[in-house]
């Protein structure tokens, strides 16, 4: 009788090219999340948004996914987290609505969709996962006036840094018409430009770097081209106020022998100093 194996051994997918990625797949029997390729390989979502969507889908029902909560877990910061959440809302992977409780407090209800088309086929909220109880999906916010109808979250991208970043991207067409971007592309690339600005790069320098040395054959996809440059040419963080490396003393001409020597001030070299003291 053939023996049964309840867990599969690690297997290697057939490689198409020796230069590409190789996969070694091990079966997950517990603690795993199923994610569709429509999300993992989404052509219009940033890597931050894709990773954030996978993280949210892996959380149990009732977990808080506010901007401050997520920023406390990951190093991206509130600005990039807010931008990623807006991307997921735009593409149908996330829905956030405001509601007013009888007590007068405004709360946000967040719904995650593992398939964006589910929003159009069903208007009811998905049933809670059975593996976890269904606690209240509310995130407290500052009290405010009661909305007449459910509204989306405020435009977190309308911050001074994002407005500057959008101006930088929109102004690239004045440097080179081939870098003309749509409004959607400008809003999608703005968080990456904010990172440059936070690292001390002036807006004019960002434009100059992104538009310098364009290919002679032209730019077929300006948004993809700029997304690559924003990542590949990202400068390291700059911390002002750090002491500069010690520089050597300037060269001086010896008053005795006219030989060059290094000293912070004019005078005599070390060979002429004993003679001057003896005299």
Coordinates of C-alpha atoms in Angstrom, one line a residue:
X1 CA 0.0 0.0 0.0
X2 CA 1.3 3.4 -0.9
X3 CA 2.1 5.6 2.2
X4 CA 0.3 8.9 2.5
X5 CA 2.1 12.2 2.9
X6 CA 0.1 14.9 4.7
X7 CA 2.5 17.8 3.9
X8 CA 4.3 18.3 0.7
X9 CA 8.0 18.6 0.4
X10 CA 9.7 21.8 -0.8
X11 CA 9.7 21.9 -4.6
X12 CA 11.4 24.2 -7.1
X13 CA 9.5 25.8 -9.9
X14 CA 10.9 25.2 -13.4
X15 CA 13.2 28.1 -14.1
X16 CA 12.6 30.0 -17.4
X17 CA 15.9 31.8 -17.3
X18 CA 19.1 31.5 -15.3
X19 CA 19.0 35.3 -14.8
X20 CA 15.5 35.5 -13.3
X21 CA 14.2 34.8 -9.8
X22 CA 14.1 31.2 -8.6
X23 CA 11.3 30.0 -6.3
X24 CA 11.5 27.4 -3.6
X25 CA 7.9 26.8 -2.4
X26 CA 7.1 25.2 0.9
X27 CA 3.5 24.4 1.8
X28 CA 1.8 26.5 4.5
X29 CA -0.5 24.4 6.8
X30 CA -1.4 27.3 9.1
X31 CA -1.0 31.0 9.7
X32 CA -1.1 32.0 6.0
X33 CA -3.0 34.5 3.9
X34 CA -4.2 34.0 0.3
X35 CA -3.5 37.0 -1.9
X36 CA -4.5 37.3 -5.6
X37 CA -2.0 38.2 -8.3
X38 CA -4.3 41.0 -9.3
X39 CA -3.0 42.7 -6.1
X40 CA 0.5 41.3 -5.8
X41 CA 1.3 42.3 -9.5
X42 CA -0.9 45.3 -9.7
X43 CA 0.6 47.6 -12.4
X44 CA -0.7 50.9 -11.0
X45 CA -0.2 50.4 -7.2
X46 CA 3.0 51.4 -5.5
X47 CA 5.0 48.8 -3.6
X48 CA 4.0 50.5 -0.4
X49 CA 0.3 50.2 -1.2
X50 CA 0.6 46.5 -2.2
X51 CA 2.5 45.6 0.9
X52 CA 0.0 47.6 3.1
X53 CA -2.9 45.8 1.4
X54 CA -1.4 42.4 2.1
X55 CA -0.8 43.4 5.7
X56 CA -4.3 44.6 6.2
X57 CA -5.8 41.4 4.6
X58 CA -3.7 39.3 7.0
X59 CA -5.1 41.0 10.1
X60 CA -8.0 39.5 12.1
X61 CA -11.3 41.2 12.0
X62 CA -11.5 44.2 14.3
X63 CA -7.8 45.2 14.1
X64 CA -7.2 48.9 14.0
X65 CA -5.7 50.1 10.7
X66 CA -5.6 53.9 11.2
X67 CA -2.8 56.0 9.8
X68 CA -1.2 56.5 13.2
X69 CA -1.5 52.8 14.2
X70 CA 0.1 51.7 10.9
X71 CA 2.8 54.4 11.1
X72 CA 3.7 53.1 14.6
X73 CA 4.4 49.6 13.1
X74 CA 6.3 50.5 9.9
X75 CA 9.1 52.9 9.1
X76 CA 7.4 54.6 6.2
X77 CA 5.8 57.4 8.3
X78 CA 2.3 58.9 8.3
X79 CA 2.6 60.7 4.9
X80 CA 3.5 57.6 2.9
X81 CA 1.0 55.4 4.8
X82 CA -1.8 57.9 4.1
X83 CA -0.9 58.0 0.4
X84 CA -0.9 54.2 0.2
X85 CA -4.4 54.0 1.9
X86 CA -5.7 56.5 -0.7
X87 CA -4.3 54.3 -3.5
X88 CA -6.1 51.3 -2.1
X89 CA -9.3 53.2 -1.9
X90 CA -9.0 54.4 -5.5
X91 CA -8.5 50.9 -6.8
X92 CA -11.2 49.3 -4.7
X93 CA -9.2 47.4 -2.2
X94 CA -10.3 49.5 0.8
X95 CA -13.3 51.5 1.8
X96 CA -13.5 54.0 4.7
X97 CA -16.7 55.7 5.7
X98 CA -17.4 58.1 8.6
X99 CA -20.4 57.6 10.9
X100 CA -21.7 59.5 13.9
X101 CA -22.5 57.5 17.0
X102 CA -25.5 58.3 19.3
X103 CA -22.9 59.8 21.7
X104 CA -21.9 62.4 19.1
X105 CA -18.5 60.9 18.4
X106 CA -17.3 60.5 14.8
X107 CA -15.9 57.1 14.0
X108 CA -14.4 55.6 10.8
X109 CA -15.4 52.2 9.6
X110 CA -12.9 50.4 7.4
X111 CA -13.7 47.5 5.1
X112 CA -10.9 45.6 3.3
X113 CA -11.7 43.8 0.0
X114 CA -9.5 40.9 -1.2
X115 CA -11.1 41.3 -4.6
X116 CA -12.0 44.9 -5.7
X117 CA -14.8 43.7 -7.9
X118 CA -16.7 42.6 -4.8
X119 CA -17.6 46.2 -4.1
X120 CA -19.7 46.4 -7.3
X121 CA -21.3 42.9 -6.9
X122 CA -22.5 43.3 -3.4
X123 CA -23.3 46.4 -1.3
X124 CA -23.5 44.6 2.0
X125 CA -20.5 44.4 4.3
X126 CA -18.6 41.0 4.2
X127 CA -19.3 38.6 7.0
X128 CA -16.7 38.4 9.8
X129 CA -14.1 35.7 9.7
X130 CA -15.0 32.7 11.7
X131 CA -11.6 32.2 13.2
X132 CA -11.9 35.4 15.2
X133 CA -14.8 37.1 17.0
X134 CA -16.3 40.1 15.4
X135 CA -15.5 43.1 17.6
X136 CA -16.5 46.7 16.8
X137 CA -14.6 48.0 13.7
X138 CA -14.4 51.6 14.9
X139 CA -11.5 53.9 15.1
X140 CA -12.0 57.0 17.3
X141 CA -11.5 60.4 15.7
X142 CA -11.9 64.0 16.8
X143 CA -15.5 65.0 17.2
X144 CA -17.0 67.1 14.4
X145 CA -20.2 68.0 12.7
X146 CA -22.5 65.2 11.6
X147 CA -22.3 64.4 7.9
X148 CA -25.5 64.3 6.0
X149 CA -24.3 61.1 4.2
X150 CA -21.4 58.7 4.6
X151 CA -18.3 60.5 3.4
X152 CA -14.8 59.3 2.5
X153 CA -11.8 60.2 4.6
X154 CA -10.4 63.7 4.2
X155 CA -7.8 64.2 1.5
X156 CA -4.6 63.4 3.5
X157 CA -2.6 64.2 0.4
X158 CA -3.5 67.9 0.6
X159 CA -0.5 68.6 2.8
X160 CA 2.1 71.3 2.2
X161 CA 4.7 68.7 1.3
X162 CA 2.4 67.0 -1.1
X163 CA 1.4 70.2 -2.8
X164 CA 5.0 71.0 -3.3
X165 CA 5.7 67.5 -4.7
X166 CA 2.8 67.8 -7.1
X167 CA 4.0 71.1 -8.3
X168 CA 7.5 69.6 -8.9
X169 CA 6.0 66.8 -11.0
X170 CA 3.6 69.0 -12.9
X171 CA 6.3 71.4 -13.7
X172 CA 8.5 68.8 -15.3
X173 CA 6.7 69.4 -18.6
X174 CA 8.2 72.9 -18.7
X175 CA 11.7 71.5 -18.6
X176 CA 10.9 68.8 -21.2
X177 CA 7.6 68.2 -23.0
X178 CA 8.3 64.4 -22.9
X179 CA 7.7 64.4 -19.2
X180 CA 4.1 65.4 -19.4
X181 CA 2.1 63.6 -16.6
X182 CA -1.6 63.1 -16.0
X183 CA -3.2 64.2 -12.7
X184 CA -3.5 60.5 -11.7
X185 CA 0.3 60.0 -12.3
X186 CA 1.2 63.2 -10.4
X187 CA -0.8 62.1 -7.3
X188 CA 0.6 58.6 -7.5
X189 CA 4.3 59.7 -7.7
X190 CA 3.9 62.6 -5.2
X191 CA 4.8 60.5 -2.1
X192 CA 8.1 59.5 -3.6
X193 CA 8.9 63.2 -4.3
X194 CA 8.0 64.0 -0.7
X195 CA 10.7 61.5 0.4
X196 CA 13.3 63.5 -1.6
X197 CA 12.1 66.8 -0.1
X198 CA 12.3 65.4 3.4
X199 CA 15.9 64.5 2.8
X200 CA 16.8 68.1 2.1
X201 CA 16.7 68.2 -1.7
X202 CA 15.3 71.5 -3.0
X203 CA 12.3 71.3 -5.5
X204 CA 14.4 72.8 -8.3
X205 CA 17.1 70.2 -7.7
X206 CA 14.5 67.4 -7.8
X207 CA 13.3 68.6 -11.2
X208 CA 16.8 69.0 -12.5
X209 CA 17.7 65.4 -11.5
X210 CA 14.6 63.9 -12.9
X211 CA 14.8 65.7 -16.3
X212 CA 18.6 65.4 -16.9
X213 CA 20.0 63.1 -19.5
X214 CA 16.8 61.8 -21.0
X215 CA 17.2 58.9 -23.5
X216 CA 17.7 60.0 -27.1
X217 CA 15.0 57.6 -28.3
X218 CA 12.5 59.4 -26.1
X219 CA 10.4 58.4 -23.1
X220 CA 7.5 56.1 -24.0
X221 CA 6.0 55.9 -20.4
X222 CA 6.9 59.1 -18.5
X223 CA 5.3 57.9 -15.2
X224 CA 7.2 54.6 -15.2
X225 CA 10.4 56.3 -16.2
X226 CA 10.1 58.9 -13.3
X227 CA 9.1 56.2 -10.8
X228 CA 12.3 54.3 -11.6
X229 CA 14.4 57.5 -11.3
X230 CA 12.8 58.5 -8.0
X231 CA 13.8 55.1 -6.6
X232 CA 17.2 54.5 -8.2
X233 CA 18.5 58.1 -7.7
X234 CA 17.1 58.6 -4.1
X235 CA 19.8 60.4 -2.1
X236 CA 20.7 59.2 1.4
X237 CA 19.3 61.0 4.4
X238 CA 21.2 64.2 5.3
X239 CA 21.7 65.2 8.9
X240 CA 22.8 68.9 9.2
X241 CA 24.9 69.9 12.2
X242 CA 27.3 67.0 12.1
X243 CA 31.0 68.0 12.4
X244 CA 32.9 68.1 9.2
X245 CA 36.0 66.0 8.7
X246 CA 39.2 67.7 9.8
X247 CA 41.0 69.5 7.0
X248 CA 44.8 69.9 6.8
X249 CA 46.3 73.3 7.7
X250 CA 47.0 75.6 4.8
X251 CA 50.4 75.9 3.1
X252 CA 52.6 78.8 4.4
X253 CA 55.9 80.2 3.1
X254 CA 58.6 80.1 5.8
X255 CA 59.9 83.6 6.7
X256 CA 63.4 82.2 7.1
X257 CA 64.0 79.8 4.2
X258 CA 61.0 80.5 2.0
X259 CA 60.1 76.8 2.1
X260 CA 56.5 75.7 2.1
X261 CA 55.1 74.2 5.2
X262 CA 51.6 73.6 6.7
X263 CA 50.6 75.8 9.6
X264 CA 47.4 77.5 10.7
X265 CA 49.2 80.9 10.6
X266 CA 52.3 82.4 8.8
X267 CA 55.7 82.1 10.5
X268 CA 58.8 79.8 10.3
X269 CA 59.1 76.1 9.6
X270 CA 60.3 73.8 12.3
X271 CA 63.9 73.8 10.9
X272 CA 64.1 77.6 11.2
X273 CA 62.4 77.9 14.5
X274 CA 65.5 76.8 16.7
X275 CA 67.7 79.3 14.7
X276 CA 65.2 82.1 15.3
X277 CA 65.1 81.3 19.1
X278 CA 68.9 81.2 19.3
X279 CA 69.3 84.5 17.5

